[in-house]
mmCIF file of C-alpha atoms in Angstrom:
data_model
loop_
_atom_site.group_PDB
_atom_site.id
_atom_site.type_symbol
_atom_site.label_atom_id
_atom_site.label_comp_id
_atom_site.label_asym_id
_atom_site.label_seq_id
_atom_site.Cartn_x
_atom_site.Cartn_y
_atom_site.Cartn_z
ATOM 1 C CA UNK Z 1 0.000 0.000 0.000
ATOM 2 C CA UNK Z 2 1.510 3.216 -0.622
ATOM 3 C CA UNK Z 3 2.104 5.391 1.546
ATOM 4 C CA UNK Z 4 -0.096 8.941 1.594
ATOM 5 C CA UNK Z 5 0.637 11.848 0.189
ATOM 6 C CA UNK Z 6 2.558 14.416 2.109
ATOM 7 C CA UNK Z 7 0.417 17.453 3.362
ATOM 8 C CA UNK Z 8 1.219 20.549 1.559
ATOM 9 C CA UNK Z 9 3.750 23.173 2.622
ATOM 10 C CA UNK Z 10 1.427 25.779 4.472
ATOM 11 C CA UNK Z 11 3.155 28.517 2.148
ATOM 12 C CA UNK Z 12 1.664 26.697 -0.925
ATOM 13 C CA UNK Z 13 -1.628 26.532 1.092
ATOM 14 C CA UNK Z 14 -1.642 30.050 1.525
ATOM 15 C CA UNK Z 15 -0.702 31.421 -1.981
ATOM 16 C CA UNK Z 16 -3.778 28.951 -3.105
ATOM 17 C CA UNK Z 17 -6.162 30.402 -0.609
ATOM 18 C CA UNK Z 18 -5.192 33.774 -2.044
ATOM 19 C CA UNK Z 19 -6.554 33.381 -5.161
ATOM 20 C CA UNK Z 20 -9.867 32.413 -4.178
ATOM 21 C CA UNK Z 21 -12.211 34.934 -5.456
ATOM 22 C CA UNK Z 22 -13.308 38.007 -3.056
ATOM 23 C CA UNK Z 23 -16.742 38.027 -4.616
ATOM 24 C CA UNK Z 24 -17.433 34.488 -3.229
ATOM 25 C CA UNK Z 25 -16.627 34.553 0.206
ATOM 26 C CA UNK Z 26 -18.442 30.938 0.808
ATOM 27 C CA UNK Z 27 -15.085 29.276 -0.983
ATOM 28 C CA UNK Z 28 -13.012 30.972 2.421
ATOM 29 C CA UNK Z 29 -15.938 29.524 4.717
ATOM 30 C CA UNK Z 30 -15.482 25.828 3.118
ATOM 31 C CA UNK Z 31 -11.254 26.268 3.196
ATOM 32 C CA UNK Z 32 -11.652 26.999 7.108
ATOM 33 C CA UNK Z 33 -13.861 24.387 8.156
ATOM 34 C CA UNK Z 34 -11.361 21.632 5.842
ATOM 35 C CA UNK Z 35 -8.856 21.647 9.032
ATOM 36 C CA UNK Z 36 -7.995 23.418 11.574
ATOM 37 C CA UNK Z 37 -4.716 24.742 10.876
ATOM 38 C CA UNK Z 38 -6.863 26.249 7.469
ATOM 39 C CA UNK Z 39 -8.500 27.754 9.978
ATOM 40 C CA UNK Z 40 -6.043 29.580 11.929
ATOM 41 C CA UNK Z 41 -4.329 30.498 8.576
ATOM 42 C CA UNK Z 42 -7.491 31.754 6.915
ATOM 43 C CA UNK Z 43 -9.018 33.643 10.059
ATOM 44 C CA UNK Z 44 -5.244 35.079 10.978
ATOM 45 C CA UNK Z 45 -4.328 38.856 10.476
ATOM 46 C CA UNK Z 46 -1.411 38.199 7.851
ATOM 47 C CA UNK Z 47 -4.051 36.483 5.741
ATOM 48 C CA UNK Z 48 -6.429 38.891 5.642
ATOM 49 C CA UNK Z 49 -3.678 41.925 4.893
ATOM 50 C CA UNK Z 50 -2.271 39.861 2.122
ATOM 51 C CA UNK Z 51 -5.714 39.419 0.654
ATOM 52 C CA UNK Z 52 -6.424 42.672 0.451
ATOM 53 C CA UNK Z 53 -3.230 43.689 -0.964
ATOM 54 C CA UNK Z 54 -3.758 41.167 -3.701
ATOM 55 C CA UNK Z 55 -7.056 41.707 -4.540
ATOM 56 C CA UNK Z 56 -7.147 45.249 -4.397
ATOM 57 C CA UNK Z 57 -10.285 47.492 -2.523
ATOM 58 C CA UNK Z 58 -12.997 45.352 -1.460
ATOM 59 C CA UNK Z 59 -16.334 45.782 -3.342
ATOM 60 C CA UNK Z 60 -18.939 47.496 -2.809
ATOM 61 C CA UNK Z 61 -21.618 45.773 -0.227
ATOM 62 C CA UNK Z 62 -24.091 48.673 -1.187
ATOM 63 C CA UNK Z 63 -25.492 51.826 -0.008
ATOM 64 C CA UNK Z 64 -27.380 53.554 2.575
ATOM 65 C CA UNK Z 65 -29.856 56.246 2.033
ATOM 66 C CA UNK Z 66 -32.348 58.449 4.384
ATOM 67 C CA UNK Z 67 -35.744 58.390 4.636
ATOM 68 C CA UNK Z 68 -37.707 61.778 3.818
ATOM 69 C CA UNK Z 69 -39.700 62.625 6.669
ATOM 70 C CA UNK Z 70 -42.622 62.092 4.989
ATOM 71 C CA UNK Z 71 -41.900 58.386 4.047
ATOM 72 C CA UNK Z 72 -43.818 55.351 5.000
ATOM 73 C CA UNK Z 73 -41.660 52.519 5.641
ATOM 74 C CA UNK Z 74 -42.834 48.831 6.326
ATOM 75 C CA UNK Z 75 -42.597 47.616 9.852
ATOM 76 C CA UNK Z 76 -41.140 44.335 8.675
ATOM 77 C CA UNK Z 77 -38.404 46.372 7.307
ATOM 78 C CA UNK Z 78 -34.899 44.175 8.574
ATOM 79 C CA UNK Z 79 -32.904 46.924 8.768
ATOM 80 C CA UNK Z 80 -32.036 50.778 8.605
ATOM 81 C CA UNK Z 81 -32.484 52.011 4.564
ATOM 82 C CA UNK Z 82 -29.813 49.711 3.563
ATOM 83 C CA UNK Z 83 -29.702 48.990 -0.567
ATOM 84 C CA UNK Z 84 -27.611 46.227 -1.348
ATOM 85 C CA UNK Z 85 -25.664 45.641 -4.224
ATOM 86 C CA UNK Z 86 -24.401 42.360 -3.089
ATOM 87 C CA UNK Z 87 -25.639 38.824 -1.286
ATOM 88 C CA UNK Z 88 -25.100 41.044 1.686
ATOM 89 C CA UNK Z 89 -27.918 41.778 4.102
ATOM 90 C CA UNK Z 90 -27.260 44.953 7.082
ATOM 91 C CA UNK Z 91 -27.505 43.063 10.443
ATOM 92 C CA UNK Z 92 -29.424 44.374 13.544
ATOM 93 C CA UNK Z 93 -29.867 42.051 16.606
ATOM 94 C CA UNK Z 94 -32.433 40.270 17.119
ATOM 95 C CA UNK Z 95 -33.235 40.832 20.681
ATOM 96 C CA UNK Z 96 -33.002 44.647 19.753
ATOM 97 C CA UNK Z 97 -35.698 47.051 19.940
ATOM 98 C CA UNK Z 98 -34.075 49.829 18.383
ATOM 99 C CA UNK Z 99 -36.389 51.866 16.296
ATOM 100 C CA UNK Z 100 -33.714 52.936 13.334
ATOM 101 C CA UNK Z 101 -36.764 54.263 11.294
ATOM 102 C CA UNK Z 102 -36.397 57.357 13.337
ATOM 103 C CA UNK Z 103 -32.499 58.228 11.909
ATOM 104 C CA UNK Z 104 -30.825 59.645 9.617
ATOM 105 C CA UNK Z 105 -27.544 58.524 7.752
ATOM 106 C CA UNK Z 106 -25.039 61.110 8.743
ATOM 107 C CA UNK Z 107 -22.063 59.635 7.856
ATOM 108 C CA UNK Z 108 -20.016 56.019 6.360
ATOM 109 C CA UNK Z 109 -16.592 54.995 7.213
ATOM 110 C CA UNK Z 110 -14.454 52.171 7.842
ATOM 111 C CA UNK Z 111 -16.979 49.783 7.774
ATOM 112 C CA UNK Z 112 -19.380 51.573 10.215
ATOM 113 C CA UNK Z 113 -22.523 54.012 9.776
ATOM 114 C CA UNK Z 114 -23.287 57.094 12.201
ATOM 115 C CA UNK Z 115 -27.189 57.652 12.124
ATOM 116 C CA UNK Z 116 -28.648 60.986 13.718
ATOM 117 C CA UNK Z 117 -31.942 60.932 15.622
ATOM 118 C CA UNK Z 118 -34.976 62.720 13.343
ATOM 119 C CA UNK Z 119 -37.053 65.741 14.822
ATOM 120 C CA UNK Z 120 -35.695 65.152 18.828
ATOM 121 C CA UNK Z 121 -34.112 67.475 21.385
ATOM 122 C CA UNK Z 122 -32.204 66.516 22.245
ATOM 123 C CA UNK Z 123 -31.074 63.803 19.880
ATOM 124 C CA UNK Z 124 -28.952 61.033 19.904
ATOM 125 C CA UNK Z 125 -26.709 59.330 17.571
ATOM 126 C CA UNK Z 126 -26.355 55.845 17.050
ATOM 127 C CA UNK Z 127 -22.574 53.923 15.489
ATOM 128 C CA UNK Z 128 -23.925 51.152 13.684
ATOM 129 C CA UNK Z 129 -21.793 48.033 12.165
ATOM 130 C CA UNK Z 130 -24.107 46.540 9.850
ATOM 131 C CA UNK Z 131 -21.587 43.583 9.510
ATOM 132 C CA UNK Z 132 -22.337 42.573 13.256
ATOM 133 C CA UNK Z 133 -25.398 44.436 14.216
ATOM 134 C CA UNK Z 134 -23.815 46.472 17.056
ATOM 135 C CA UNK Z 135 -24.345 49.687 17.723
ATOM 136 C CA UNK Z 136 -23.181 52.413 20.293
ATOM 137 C CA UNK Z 137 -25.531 55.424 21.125
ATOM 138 C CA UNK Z 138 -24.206 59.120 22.232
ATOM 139 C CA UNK Z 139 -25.951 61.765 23.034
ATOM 140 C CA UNK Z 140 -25.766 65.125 21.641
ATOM 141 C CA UNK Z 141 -23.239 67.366 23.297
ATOM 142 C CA UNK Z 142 -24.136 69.363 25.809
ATOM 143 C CA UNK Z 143 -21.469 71.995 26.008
ATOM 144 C CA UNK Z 144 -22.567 73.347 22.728
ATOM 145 C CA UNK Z 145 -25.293 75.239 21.207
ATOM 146 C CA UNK Z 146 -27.269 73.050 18.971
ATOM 147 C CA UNK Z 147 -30.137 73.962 17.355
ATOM 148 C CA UNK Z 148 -33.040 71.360 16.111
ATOM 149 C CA UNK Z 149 -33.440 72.012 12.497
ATOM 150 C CA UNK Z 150 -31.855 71.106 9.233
ATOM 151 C CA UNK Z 151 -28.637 72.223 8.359
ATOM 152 C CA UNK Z 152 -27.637 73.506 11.391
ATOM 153 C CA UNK Z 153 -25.689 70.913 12.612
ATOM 154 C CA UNK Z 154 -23.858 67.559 11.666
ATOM 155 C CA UNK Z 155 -21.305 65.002 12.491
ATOM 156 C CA UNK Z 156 -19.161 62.862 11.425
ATOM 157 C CA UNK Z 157 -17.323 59.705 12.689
ATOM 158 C CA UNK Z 158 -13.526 59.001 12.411
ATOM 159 C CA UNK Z 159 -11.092 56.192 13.504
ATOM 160 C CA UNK Z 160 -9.628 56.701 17.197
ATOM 161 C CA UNK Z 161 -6.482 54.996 15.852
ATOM 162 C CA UNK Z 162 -3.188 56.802 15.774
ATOM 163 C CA UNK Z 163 -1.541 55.659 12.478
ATOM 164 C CA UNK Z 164 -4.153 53.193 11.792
ATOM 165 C CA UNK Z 165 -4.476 51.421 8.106
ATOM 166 C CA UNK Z 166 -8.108 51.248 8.342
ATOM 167 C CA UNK Z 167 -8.211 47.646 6.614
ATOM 168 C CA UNK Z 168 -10.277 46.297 9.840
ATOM 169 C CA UNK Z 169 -10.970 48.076 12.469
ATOM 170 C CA UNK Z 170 -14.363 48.333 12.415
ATOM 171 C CA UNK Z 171 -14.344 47.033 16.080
ATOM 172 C CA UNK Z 172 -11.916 49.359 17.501
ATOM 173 C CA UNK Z 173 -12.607 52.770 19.041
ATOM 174 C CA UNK Z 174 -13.636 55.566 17.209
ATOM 175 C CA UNK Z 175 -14.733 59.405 17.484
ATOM 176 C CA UNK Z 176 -17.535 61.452 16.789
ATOM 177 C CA UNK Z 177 -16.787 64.953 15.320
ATOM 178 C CA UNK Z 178 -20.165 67.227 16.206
ATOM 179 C CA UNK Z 179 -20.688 70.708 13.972
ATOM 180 C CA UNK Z 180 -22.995 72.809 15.177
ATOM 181 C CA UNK Z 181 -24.300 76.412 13.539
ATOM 182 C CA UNK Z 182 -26.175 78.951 15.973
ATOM 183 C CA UNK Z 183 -26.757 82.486 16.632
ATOM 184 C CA UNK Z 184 -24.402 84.582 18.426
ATOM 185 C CA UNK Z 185 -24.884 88.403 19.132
ATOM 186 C CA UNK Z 186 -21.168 89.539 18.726
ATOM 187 C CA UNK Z 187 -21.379 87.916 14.693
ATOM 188 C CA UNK Z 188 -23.749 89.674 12.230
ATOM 189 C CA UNK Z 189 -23.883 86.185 10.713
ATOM 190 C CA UNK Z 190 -24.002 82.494 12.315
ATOM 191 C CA UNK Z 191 -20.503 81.033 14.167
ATOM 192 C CA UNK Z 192 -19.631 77.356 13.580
ATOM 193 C CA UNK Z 193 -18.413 75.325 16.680
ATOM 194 C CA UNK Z 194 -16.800 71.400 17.005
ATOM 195 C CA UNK Z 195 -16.341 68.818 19.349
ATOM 196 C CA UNK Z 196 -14.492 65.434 19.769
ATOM 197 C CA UNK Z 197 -16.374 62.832 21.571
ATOM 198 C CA UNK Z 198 -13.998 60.582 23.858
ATOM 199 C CA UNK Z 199 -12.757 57.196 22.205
ATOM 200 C CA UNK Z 200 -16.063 54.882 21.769
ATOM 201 C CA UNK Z 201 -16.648 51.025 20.440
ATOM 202 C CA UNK Z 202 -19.509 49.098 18.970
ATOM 203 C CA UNK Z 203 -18.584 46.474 20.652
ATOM 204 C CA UNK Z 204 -21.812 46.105 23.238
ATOM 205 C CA UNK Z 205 -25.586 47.672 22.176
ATOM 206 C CA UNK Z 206 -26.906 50.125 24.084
ATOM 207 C CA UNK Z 207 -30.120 48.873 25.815
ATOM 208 C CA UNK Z 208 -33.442 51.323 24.730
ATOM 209 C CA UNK Z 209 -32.944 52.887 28.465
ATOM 210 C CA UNK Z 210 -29.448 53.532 29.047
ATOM 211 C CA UNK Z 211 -29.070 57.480 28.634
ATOM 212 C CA UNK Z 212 -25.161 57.143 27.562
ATOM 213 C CA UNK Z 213 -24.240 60.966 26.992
ATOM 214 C CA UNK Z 214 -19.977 60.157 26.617
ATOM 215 C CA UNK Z 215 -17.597 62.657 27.044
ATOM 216 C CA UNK Z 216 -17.330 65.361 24.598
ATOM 217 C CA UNK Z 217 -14.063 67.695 24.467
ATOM 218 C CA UNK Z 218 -14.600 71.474 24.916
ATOM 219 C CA UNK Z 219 -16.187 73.301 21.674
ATOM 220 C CA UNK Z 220 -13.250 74.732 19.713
ATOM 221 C CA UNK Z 221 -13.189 78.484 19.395
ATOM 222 C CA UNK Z 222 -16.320 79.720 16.665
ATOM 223 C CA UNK Z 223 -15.974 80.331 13.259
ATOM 224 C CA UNK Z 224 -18.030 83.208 12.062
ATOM 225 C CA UNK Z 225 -20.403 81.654 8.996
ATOM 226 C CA UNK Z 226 -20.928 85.012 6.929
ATOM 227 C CA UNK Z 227 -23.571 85.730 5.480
ATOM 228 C CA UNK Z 228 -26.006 83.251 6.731
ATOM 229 C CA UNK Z 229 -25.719 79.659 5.579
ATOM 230 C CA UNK Z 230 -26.751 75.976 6.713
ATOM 231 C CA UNK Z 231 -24.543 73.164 6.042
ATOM 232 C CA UNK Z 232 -25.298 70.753 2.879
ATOM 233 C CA UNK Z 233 -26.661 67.451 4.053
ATOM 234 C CA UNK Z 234 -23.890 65.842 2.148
ATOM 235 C CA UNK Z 235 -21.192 63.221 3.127
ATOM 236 C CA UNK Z 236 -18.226 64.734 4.959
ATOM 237 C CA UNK Z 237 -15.359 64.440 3.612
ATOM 238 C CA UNK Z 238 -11.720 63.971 5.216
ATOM 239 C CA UNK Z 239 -8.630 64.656 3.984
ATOM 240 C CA UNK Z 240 -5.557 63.800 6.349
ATOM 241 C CA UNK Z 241 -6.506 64.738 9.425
ATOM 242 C CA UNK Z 242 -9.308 67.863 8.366
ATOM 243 C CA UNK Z 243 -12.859 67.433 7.905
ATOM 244 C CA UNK Z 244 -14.745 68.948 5.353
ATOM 245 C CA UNK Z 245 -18.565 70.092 5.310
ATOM 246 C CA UNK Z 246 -20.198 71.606 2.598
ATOM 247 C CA UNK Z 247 -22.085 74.794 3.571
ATOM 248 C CA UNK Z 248 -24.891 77.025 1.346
ATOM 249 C CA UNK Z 249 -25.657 80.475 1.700
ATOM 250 C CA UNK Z 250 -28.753 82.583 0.811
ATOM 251 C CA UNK Z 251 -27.065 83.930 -1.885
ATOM 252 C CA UNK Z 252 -26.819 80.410 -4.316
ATOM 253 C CA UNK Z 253 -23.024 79.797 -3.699
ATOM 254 C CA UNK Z 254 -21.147 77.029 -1.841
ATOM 255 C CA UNK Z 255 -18.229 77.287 0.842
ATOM 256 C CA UNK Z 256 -16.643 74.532 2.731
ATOM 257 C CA UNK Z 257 -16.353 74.209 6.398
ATOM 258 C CA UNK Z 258 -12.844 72.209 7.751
ATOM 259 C CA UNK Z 259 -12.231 71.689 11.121
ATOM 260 C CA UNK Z 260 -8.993 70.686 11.678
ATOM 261 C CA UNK Z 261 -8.782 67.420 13.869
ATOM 262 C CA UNK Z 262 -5.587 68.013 15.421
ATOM 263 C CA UNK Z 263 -6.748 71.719 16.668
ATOM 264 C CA UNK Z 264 -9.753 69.563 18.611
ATOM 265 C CA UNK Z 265 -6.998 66.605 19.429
ATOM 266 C CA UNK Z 266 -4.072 64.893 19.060
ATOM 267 C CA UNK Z 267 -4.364 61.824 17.084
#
């Protein structure tokens, strides 16, 4: 009887594991559950860097988009206003009672969603991962001025990370950058004003009673907003370490806000 085959060198296992297409993930699943030192190779961190480098940026999942206010939505609805363009499906738990019909999509990055709370004061905001269904809630900050209408405030959500990659880490801490636009008598205008929430995760859900208002940095100095303007509801956008919102004015032209992340902290 001859004697079996040797196993295969693990770094001929790996460069065949690499080629497996991205858009079929159920071809990783089936490698991992063959053995387990597939397992550990597939489910380990120098796997999953390598794969992305070969493969290039992961594909799109899909898309979120909000609700008008006037919108009627079906109760059986699975999941915030989640389009996919994929097999993928937006998770919430299923022993959660959180009514996501009543946000708004503020922001997208890394791999997690920050909703806003719809016509409340004061409002909370919710860091969603639709991969696992998690979410963390903060409320709005209370050292700054914020008033309840349309364009005169926003947020958006950043990576807590000093020199982070951003190729997974969904699940570590991140920040929430509040913009708010109010009235102030020494501006014949508006003045803008930031703050940092403290380092977060989604790594537990927030039960429908816990009133978890985090700690928020103090508001940086204002920005006078002249003439009078309301910022875009458009995706922020950041470039190194600045965030940009797009602002409108009465008089049909555009300006962009930045607040400059390392003014509000140090990464």
């Amino acid at each position: 009887m001859p004697p079996p085959p040797r196993a295969l060198p693990e770094e001929v296992v790996e460069e065949i594991l690499l080629r497996l297409p991205p858009h079929k993930p159920a071809y990783l699943v089936r490698a991992s559950v063959v053995s387990k030192p597939w397992l550990a190779l597939v489910s380990g961190a120098r796997f999953g860097d390598r794969y992305r480098q070969f493969h290039g940026p992961p594909p799109m999942l899909g898309f979120l988009k909000s609700r008008p206010w006037n919108c009627w939505f079906r109760p059986e609805d699975p999941s915030p206003p989640f389009i996919s363009t994929s097999r993928f499906r937006a998770r919430i738990s299923d022993d959660d009672s959180w009514d996501h019909n009543n946000y708004a999509v503020w922001d997208c990055r890394h791999g997690r969603v920050l909703l806003g709370e719809k016509n409340a004061a004061p409002m909370k905001m919710a860091v969603w991962d639709p991969m696992t269904g998690r979410r963390r809630e903060l409320q709005e900050p209370r050292c700054l001025v914020v008033e309840h209408k349309d364009g005169f405030h926003a947020a958006a959500m950043v990576c807590a990370v000093s020199g982070c990659d951003h190729r997974a880490c969904n699940d570590g801490p991140f920040r929430v950058v509040f913009v708010s636009l109010h009235n102030v008598d020494d501006f014949p205008g508006f003045a803008a004003q930031a703050c940092v929430s403290s380092p977060e995760t989604t790594g537990h859900i927030n039960p429908p009673s816990d009133s978890h208002r985090g700690d928020w940095s103090e508001p940086c100095s204002r920005i006078p907003i002249e003439p009078v303007g309301f910022i875009e509801p458009n995706h922020p956008v950041l470039v190194k370490d600045a965030l940009h919102f797009m602002l409108a004015f009465e008089y049909d032209y555009n300006d962009v806000l930045d607040d400059d992340l390392t003014l509000l902290y140090k990464f």
